[in-house]
Amino acid sequence: MALHLGRLSSGPWCLAARVGCGELRAWCGRRAAGRSCRPPGTAGTEHCRGLGYGPAARGGARLGTGLAAALAGLAGLAVAAFGHVQRAEMVPRSSAARSPSAAQEEEEDELGRRCSCFMAPPVTDLRELRRRPGDIKTKMELLILETQAQVCQALAQVDGGASFSVDRWERKEGGGGISCVLQDGRVFEKAGVSISVVHGNLSEEAAKQMRSRGKVLKTKDGKLPFSAMGVSSVIHPKNPHAPTIHFNYRYFEIEEADGNKQWWFGGGCDLTPTYLNQEDAVHFHRTLKEACDQHGPDLYPKFKKWCDDYFFITHRGERRGIGGIFFDDLDSPSKEEVFSFVQSCAQAVVPSYIPLVKKHCEDSFTPQEKLWQQLRRGRYVEFNLLYDRGTKFGLFTPGSRIESILMSLPLTARWEYMHSPSENSKEAEILEVLRHPRDWVH
């Protein structure tokens, strides 16, 4: 690939990523989905009950009507974004029966090769991951690590200048994370892709925030054990004609006083352009819609509206950007089916965004356009610090890593007193869209 991984780290972990990744992508699709996928173009579809979210999901209306069988097709889109990755070839397996020990050794070898493509070793000890290969927490940790590696590799390939710093950190209360940050590059002013895998006891402030969303949480002696993991990223290009993107996919699990476990997934992906480019907006939304449609035709419109509502800067009366998808508290019909949906969404990040950066990173721009970018970044900061759930949860969680939480903020931003764009200007055009969201796919 154009990116030399040796720049990311001098250790053998990243150097090992030079080989075997193409083979692993095929394995990832088969293993993480928890079922075999039919080749594209063949008949047959696996159906599910649809995805549900929130306290009413278990007994109320379901979202969506079906799971598409060819999940591997979307995985191919993400793989295609990396010029260095070779498509895996199908290798016939021996028909001879294998002993359980041989099968276990092969499984462990596959896991080791998969992990070798990550930016750093998993947060959870590899022996623990091998002990519970089918557990949803194992699958989610591997997914967020893989997503981090895919996005970082694609960004570094586009930038061609600066390299990612890989910062592995631990949380004394339990768990840790890996923060990858590129700053002052040729194309990107700041690009951060962070994963965290943490556990411990939920703080009262964090529990209060969850209860405000309708969660009924039973504590024991004031304690509420939790496990959480996710990948989060914000990417700020230098060129005002190249949009900013944010994505986050996460899994949360809480054990109540009576031993009952509550679990849910959340996440989303949204675009924040400085100037409106309708072709870019359509590409971004259509790519996300294709990912959602594999799991039900109702998901994209529901989560698109949720995104428009969530990223609303109340005191400004406008959205942070042109939206995308957003969902939270997704807890039905099953962990496996919701995980499969989240996996599809995560795999759509690279194909939805990288083409837009490549298209605009060399565009010429004026000082006025750069000024407008700085003012819009000010709005980005306002939303993240005042309204964003993830930021607030992180700040309220003991032992959180503040540098990673605030990684989303741009290097530079600007506030001007009573600034107002000229009527019928390009600046006024994007403001109109931010105040009145559009349907980009119909």
Coordinates of C-alpha atoms in Angstrom, one line a residue:
M1 CA 0.0 0.0 0.0
A2 CA 1.0 3.6 -0.4
L3 CA 1.2 4.0 3.4
H4 CA 4.3 2.3 4.8
L5 CA 3.2 0.9 8.1
G6 CA 6.7 1.1 9.4
R7 CA 6.1 4.8 9.9
L8 CA 3.3 4.1 12.3
S9 CA 5.4 2.0 14.6
S10 CA 8.8 0.5 14.6
G11 CA 7.6 -2.6 16.4
P12 CA 6.9 -6.0 14.8
W13 CA 3.1 -5.7 15.4
C14 CA 2.6 -3.0 12.7
L15 CA 5.2 -4.5 10.5
A16 CA 3.3 -7.7 10.5
A17 CA 0.4 -5.9 8.8
R18 CA 2.3 -5.8 5.5
V19 CA 1.1 -9.4 4.8
G20 CA -2.0 -11.4 5.0
C21 CA -4.6 -8.7 5.4
G22 CA -6.4 -9.5 2.1
E23 CA -6.9 -13.1 3.3
L24 CA -8.2 -11.8 6.6
R25 CA -10.9 -9.6 5.2
A26 CA -12.7 -12.6 3.7
W27 CA -12.3 -14.4 7.1
C28 CA -13.6 -11.4 9.0
G29 CA -16.8 -11.3 6.9
R30 CA -17.5 -15.0 7.5
R31 CA -16.6 -15.1 11.2
A32 CA -17.9 -11.8 12.4
A33 CA -21.3 -12.3 10.8
G34 CA -21.7 -15.6 12.6
R35 CA -23.0 -17.3 9.5
S36 CA -22.0 -18.2 6.0
C37 CA -22.9 -15.7 3.3
R38 CA -24.1 -16.7 -0.1
P39 CA -22.0 -15.5 -3.1
P40 CA -23.4 -12.3 -4.7
G41 CA -26.0 -13.0 -7.3
T42 CA -27.2 -16.3 -5.9
A43 CA -30.8 -16.7 -4.7
G44 CA -31.9 -16.8 -1.2
T45 CA -32.2 -14.4 1.7
E46 CA -32.0 -14.8 5.5
H47 CA -34.7 -13.0 7.3
C48 CA -34.8 -11.5 10.8
R49 CA -37.4 -9.9 12.9
G50 CA -36.1 -6.4 12.4
L51 CA -34.1 -4.1 14.7
G52 CA -35.6 -2.4 17.7
Y53 CA -34.4 0.2 20.1
G54 CA -35.2 1.9 23.4
P55 CA -37.2 0.7 26.4
A56 CA -40.3 -0.1 24.2
A57 CA -38.4 -2.1 21.6
R58 CA -39.0 -5.5 23.3
G59 CA -42.7 -5.2 23.1
G60 CA -43.3 -2.5 20.6
A61 CA -42.9 -1.9 16.9
R62 CA -39.8 -3.3 15.2
L63 CA -37.6 -1.4 12.8
G64 CA -36.9 -3.1 9.5
T65 CA -38.0 -6.3 7.9
G66 CA -35.0 -8.4 6.8
L67 CA -31.3 -9.2 6.9
A68 CA -29.7 -9.4 3.5
A69 CA -27.6 -12.5 3.0
A70 CA -24.7 -11.0 1.1
L71 CA -23.1 -8.9 3.8
A72 CA -19.7 -9.8 2.3
G73 CA -20.6 -7.5 -0.6
L74 CA -20.3 -4.4 1.5
A75 CA -17.1 -5.7 3.1
G76 CA -15.7 -5.7 -0.4
L77 CA -16.4 -2.0 -0.7
A78 CA -14.2 -1.3 2.3
V79 CA -11.5 -3.6 1.1
A80 CA -11.5 -2.0 -2.3
A81 CA -10.6 1.4 -0.8
F82 CA -7.1 0.1 -0.1
G83 CA -4.9 -0.3 -3.1
H84 CA -2.4 -2.4 -1.2
V85 CA -4.9 -5.1 -0.2
Q86 CA -5.2 -8.1 -2.4
R87 CA -8.6 -9.8 -2.7
A88 CA -8.5 -13.2 -1.1
E89 CA -8.7 -16.2 -3.3
M90 CA -10.9 -19.1 -2.4
V91 CA -8.7 -22.1 -1.4
P92 CA -10.3 -25.5 -1.3
R93 CA -10.1 -27.1 2.1
S94 CA -9.3 -30.7 2.7
S95 CA -12.3 -32.9 2.9
A96 CA -10.6 -35.0 5.6
A97 CA -12.1 -34.6 9.1
R98 CA -9.9 -32.5 11.4
S99 CA -9.4 -33.2 15.0
P100 CA -10.8 -30.7 17.6
S101 CA -7.2 -29.7 18.5
A102 CA -6.3 -29.0 14.8
A103 CA -9.5 -26.9 14.4
Q104 CA -8.7 -25.0 17.5
E105 CA -5.1 -24.3 16.4
E106 CA -6.4 -23.1 13.0
E107 CA -8.9 -20.8 14.7
E108 CA -6.2 -19.3 17.0
D109 CA -3.9 -18.9 14.0
E110 CA -6.7 -17.0 12.1
L111 CA -7.2 -14.7 15.1
G112 CA -3.5 -14.0 15.4
R113 CA -3.2 -13.1 11.7
R114 CA -6.3 -10.9 12.0
C115 CA -5.0 -9.0 14.9
S116 CA -1.6 -8.5 13.2
C117 CA -3.3 -6.0 10.8
F118 CA -4.5 -3.7 13.7
M119 CA -2.8 -0.5 14.7
A120 CA -1.8 -2.1 18.0
P121 CA -2.6 -5.4 19.9
P122 CA -6.1 -5.7 21.3
V123 CA -6.9 -4.1 24.7
T124 CA -8.2 -7.5 26.0
D125 CA -5.5 -10.2 26.4
L126 CA -5.4 -12.4 23.3
R127 CA -5.7 -15.5 25.4
E128 CA -9.0 -14.2 26.8
L129 CA -10.3 -13.4 23.3
R130 CA -9.4 -17.0 22.3
R131 CA -11.3 -18.4 25.2
R132 CA -14.5 -16.7 24.1
P133 CA -14.5 -16.5 20.3
G134 CA -18.3 -16.4 20.0
D135 CA -18.9 -13.8 22.7
I136 CA -20.3 -10.5 21.4
K137 CA -17.7 -8.5 23.3
T138 CA -15.0 -10.4 21.5
K139 CA -16.6 -9.8 18.1
M140 CA -17.2 -6.1 18.9
E141 CA -13.6 -5.5 20.1
L142 CA -12.2 -7.1 16.9
L143 CA -14.6 -5.1 14.8
I144 CA -13.6 -1.7 16.3
L145 CA -9.9 -2.6 16.0
E146 CA -10.4 -3.6 12.4
T147 CA -12.4 -0.4 11.6
Q148 CA -9.7 1.7 13.2
A149 CA -7.0 0.1 11.1
Q150 CA -8.9 0.3 7.9
V151 CA -9.7 4.0 8.3
C152 CA -6.2 5.0 9.5
Q153 CA -4.6 3.2 6.6
A154 CA -7.0 4.8 4.1
L155 CA -6.4 8.3 5.5
A156 CA -2.6 8.0 5.6
Q157 CA -2.7 6.8 2.0
V158 CA -4.6 9.9 1.0
D159 CA -2.5 12.3 3.1
G160 CA 0.9 10.9 1.9
G161 CA 2.7 13.1 4.3
A162 CA 2.2 13.0 8.1
S163 CA 2.0 9.7 10.0
F164 CA -0.4 8.5 12.7
S165 CA 0.9 8.5 16.3
V166 CA -0.4 5.4 18.0
D167 CA -1.0 6.0 21.7
R168 CA -2.0 3.0 23.8
W169 CA -3.4 3.8 27.2
E170 CA -4.7 2.0 30.2
R171 CA -7.5 3.0 32.6
K172 CA -6.8 2.1 36.3
E173 CA -10.5 1.4 36.9
G174 CA -10.4 -1.3 34.2
G175 CA -9.6 -1.5 30.5
G176 CA -8.0 0.9 28.2
G177 CA -7.8 2.0 24.6
I178 CA -5.8 3.0 21.5
S179 CA -5.8 6.5 20.1
C180 CA -4.4 7.1 16.7
V181 CA -4.0 10.8 15.7
L182 CA -2.6 12.5 12.6
Q183 CA -1.9 16.2 12.9
D184 CA -0.7 18.9 10.4
G185 CA -0.6 16.6 7.5
R186 CA -0.6 17.5 3.8
V187 CA -4.4 16.9 3.5
F188 CA -5.7 16.6 7.0
E189 CA -5.3 19.2 9.7
K190 CA -6.4 16.7 12.3
A191 CA -7.6 13.1 12.0
G192 CA -8.3 11.0 15.1
V193 CA -9.5 7.4 15.3
S194 CA -9.8 6.1 18.8
I195 CA -11.0 2.8 20.3
S196 CA -11.7 2.1 23.9
V197 CA -12.6 -1.1 25.8
V198 CA -13.4 -0.3 29.4
H199 CA -15.2 -1.8 32.4
G200 CA -15.9 -0.9 36.0
N201 CA -18.7 0.8 37.9
L202 CA -20.8 3.4 36.3
S203 CA -20.7 6.8 37.9
E204 CA -23.9 8.4 39.3
E205 CA -23.7 11.1 36.7
A206 CA -23.4 8.6 33.9
A207 CA -26.3 6.5 35.3
K208 CA -28.4 9.7 35.6
Q209 CA -27.8 10.4 31.9
M210 CA -28.9 6.9 31.0
R211 CA -32.0 7.1 33.1
S212 CA -33.0 10.3 31.4
R213 CA -33.3 8.2 28.2
G214 CA -35.7 5.8 29.9
K215 CA -33.3 3.2 31.2
V216 CA -34.4 1.5 34.4
L217 CA -31.1 0.7 36.3
K218 CA -31.1 -1.2 39.6
T219 CA -27.9 -0.5 41.6
K220 CA -26.5 -2.5 44.5
D221 CA -24.9 -0.5 47.3
G222 CA -24.9 2.4 44.8
K223 CA -22.7 0.4 42.3
L224 CA -23.6 -0.5 38.7
P225 CA -21.0 -2.7 36.9
F226 CA -20.6 -2.0 33.2
S227 CA -18.6 -2.9 30.1
A228 CA -18.3 -0.6 27.2
M229 CA -16.4 -0.6 23.9
G230 CA -16.5 1.5 20.8
V231 CA -14.6 3.2 18.0
S232 CA -14.9 7.0 17.5
S233 CA -13.5 9.2 14.9
V234 CA -13.5 12.8 13.7
I235 CA -11.6 13.9 10.6
H236 CA -10.9 17.5 9.8
P237 CA -9.3 18.2 6.4
K238 CA -7.4 21.4 5.7
N239 CA -9.2 22.3 2.5
P240 CA -12.6 24.0 3.1
H241 CA -14.1 22.1 0.1
A242 CA -13.3 18.7 1.7
P243 CA -15.9 17.8 4.4
T244 CA -15.4 16.8 8.0
I245 CA -16.7 13.4 9.0
H246 CA -17.6 11.9 12.3
F247 CA -18.5 8.2 13.1
N248 CA -18.9 6.2 16.2
Y249 CA -20.0 2.6 16.8
R250 CA -20.3 1.2 20.4
Y251 CA -21.6 -1.6 22.6
F252 CA -22.7 -1.2 26.2
E253 CA -23.5 -3.8 28.8
I254 CA -24.7 -3.3 32.4
E255 CA -25.2 -5.8 35.2
E256 CA -27.9 -4.9 37.6
A257 CA -28.2 -5.8 41.3
D258 CA -30.3 -8.9 40.6
G259 CA -27.8 -10.2 38.0
N260 CA -29.8 -9.2 35.0
K261 CA -27.8 -7.8 32.2
Q262 CA -28.9 -5.0 29.9
W263 CA -27.2 -4.5 26.6
W264 CA -27.4 -2.2 23.6
F265 CA -25.6 -0.9 20.6
G266 CA -25.4 2.7 19.4
G267 CA -23.6 4.8 16.8
G268 CA -23.8 6.6 13.5
C269 CA -21.9 8.5 10.9
D270 CA -22.5 12.1 9.7
L271 CA -20.9 14.6 7.3
T272 CA -20.2 18.2 8.0
P273 CA -19.2 20.2 4.9
T274 CA -18.2 23.8 4.9
Y275 CA -19.7 24.3 1.5
L276 CA -22.6 22.4 0.0
N277 CA -21.8 19.9 -2.8
Q278 CA -25.0 18.1 -3.7
E279 CA -23.1 15.3 -5.6
D280 CA -21.1 14.6 -2.4
A281 CA -24.2 14.7 -0.2
V282 CA -26.0 12.1 -2.4
H283 CA -22.9 9.8 -2.5
F284 CA -22.5 9.9 1.2
H285 CA -26.2 9.3 2.0
R286 CA -26.6 6.6 -0.6
T287 CA -23.6 4.6 0.7
L288 CA -25.1 4.7 4.2
K289 CA -28.5 3.8 2.9
E290 CA -27.1 0.7 1.0
A291 CA -25.5 -0.5 4.3
C292 CA -28.8 0.0 6.2
D293 CA -31.0 -1.5 3.5
Q294 CA -29.2 -4.9 3.9
H295 CA -31.0 -5.2 7.2
G296 CA -34.4 -3.6 6.5
P297 CA -35.8 -0.8 4.3
D298 CA -37.1 1.2 7.3
L299 CA -33.7 1.7 9.0
Y300 CA -32.1 4.4 6.9
P301 CA -35.1 6.8 6.9
K302 CA -35.6 6.3 10.7
F303 CA -31.9 6.8 11.5
K304 CA -31.5 9.6 9.1
K305 CA -34.2 11.6 10.8
W306 CA -32.7 10.7 14.2
C307 CA -29.4 12.0 13.0
D308 CA -30.9 15.3 11.9
D309 CA -32.6 15.7 15.2
Y310 CA -29.7 14.6 17.3
F311 CA -27.1 16.9 15.8
F312 CA -29.2 20.0 16.3
I313 CA -27.5 23.0 17.9
T314 CA -30.4 24.3 19.9
H315 CA -29.1 27.8 20.7
R316 CA -28.2 28.3 17.0
G317 CA -31.3 26.8 15.4
E318 CA -29.2 24.8 13.0
R319 CA -27.7 21.3 12.5
R320 CA -24.0 20.6 12.9
G321 CA -23.9 19.2 9.3
I322 CA -25.9 17.5 6.6
G323 CA -26.5 14.4 8.7
G324 CA -26.2 10.7 7.9
I325 CA -27.4 8.1 10.4
F326 CA -27.6 8.0 14.2
F327 CA -29.1 5.4 16.5
D328 CA -28.9 4.5 20.2
D329 CA -30.2 1.9 22.7
L330 CA -30.6 -0.7 19.9
D331 CA -31.3 -3.9 21.8
S332 CA -33.4 -6.2 19.7
P333 CA -34.1 -8.7 18.2
S334 CA -30.8 -10.3 19.1
K335 CA -27.2 -9.4 19.8
E336 CA -26.0 -11.2 16.7
E337 CA -28.5 -9.4 14.4
V338 CA -27.8 -6.0 15.8
F339 CA -24.1 -6.6 15.7
S340 CA -24.4 -7.6 12.0
F341 CA -26.1 -4.3 11.3
V342 CA -23.4 -2.3 13.1
Q343 CA -20.8 -4.2 11.2
S344 CA -22.3 -3.2 7.9
C345 CA -22.4 0.4 9.0
A346 CA -18.8 0.4 10.1
Q347 CA -17.7 -1.1 6.8
A348 CA -19.4 1.7 4.9
V349 CA -17.2 4.5 6.5
V350 CA -14.3 4.3 4.0
P351 CA -16.4 4.1 0.8
S352 CA -18.7 6.8 1.9
Y353 CA -16.0 9.3 2.7
I354 CA -12.6 8.7 1.2
P355 CA -13.7 9.4 -2.4
L356 CA -14.9 12.9 -1.3
V357 CA -11.6 13.8 0.2
K358 CA -9.7 12.6 -2.9
K359 CA -12.1 14.7 -5.0
H360 CA -11.5 17.9 -3.1
C361 CA -8.2 17.8 -1.3
E362 CA -6.4 19.7 -4.2
D363 CA -9.2 22.2 -4.8
S364 CA -8.2 25.9 -4.8
F365 CA -9.8 28.1 -2.1
T366 CA -9.8 31.8 -1.1
P367 CA -9.0 33.3 2.3
Q368 CA -12.7 34.1 2.7
E369 CA -13.5 30.4 2.2
K370 CA -10.9 29.4 4.8
L371 CA -12.4 31.9 7.2
W372 CA -15.9 30.4 6.8
Q373 CA -14.4 27.0 7.5
Q374 CA -13.0 28.3 10.8
L375 CA -16.4 29.8 11.8
R376 CA -18.2 26.5 11.0
R377 CA -15.7 24.6 13.1
G378 CA -16.7 26.9 16.0
R379 CA -20.2 25.5 15.6
Y380 CA -18.7 22.0 15.7
V381 CA -17.0 22.7 19.0
E382 CA -20.2 24.2 20.5
F383 CA -22.2 21.0 19.7
N384 CA -19.5 18.6 21.0
L385 CA -19.0 20.4 24.3
L386 CA -22.6 21.2 25.0
Y387 CA -24.8 18.4 23.6
D388 CA -22.8 15.3 22.5
R389 CA -23.7 12.3 24.6
G390 CA -20.4 10.5 24.1
T391 CA -18.4 13.6 25.2
K392 CA -20.6 14.1 28.3
F393 CA -20.5 10.4 29.2
G394 CA -16.7 10.3 28.9
L395 CA -16.3 13.4 31.1
F396 CA -18.6 11.9 33.7
T397 CA -16.8 8.5 33.8
P398 CA -14.1 8.2 36.4
G399 CA -10.7 7.5 35.0
S400 CA -11.6 8.6 31.5
R401 CA -8.8 9.8 29.2
I402 CA -9.6 13.5 28.5
E403 CA -7.2 13.7 25.6
S404 CA -9.0 11.0 23.8
I405 CA -12.5 12.4 24.6
L406 CA -11.5 15.8 23.2
M407 CA -9.7 14.3 20.2
S408 CA -12.8 15.3 18.1
L409 CA -12.1 19.0 18.4
P410 CA -10.3 20.7 15.5
L411 CA -6.9 22.3 15.9
T412 CA -8.3 25.7 14.9
A413 CA -11.7 27.4 15.1
R414 CA -13.0 30.9 15.1
W415 CA -15.8 32.9 16.6
E416 CA -16.8 36.4 15.3
Y417 CA -19.3 38.7 16.8
M418 CA -22.6 38.8 14.9
H419 CA -21.2 37.3 11.7
S420 CA -23.8 36.8 9.0
P421 CA -23.1 35.6 5.4
S422 CA -24.3 37.6 2.4
E423 CA -27.6 36.8 0.9
N424 CA -27.5 34.3 -2.0
S425 CA -23.9 33.4 -1.2
K426 CA -22.4 29.9 -1.0
E427 CA -22.2 30.4 2.8
A428 CA -25.9 31.2 2.9
E429 CA -26.7 28.1 0.8
I430 CA -25.2 25.7 3.4
L431 CA -26.9 27.5 6.2
E432 CA -30.3 27.0 4.6
V433 CA -29.6 23.2 4.4
L434 CA -28.5 23.2 8.1
R435 CA -31.7 24.8 9.1
H436 CA -33.9 22.7 6.9
P437 CA -32.6 19.2 6.3
R438 CA -33.1 17.6 2.9
D439 CA -33.8 14.1 1.5
W440 CA -30.7 13.2 -0.4
V441 CA -31.5 9.8 -1.8
H442 CA -35.0 10.1 -3.4

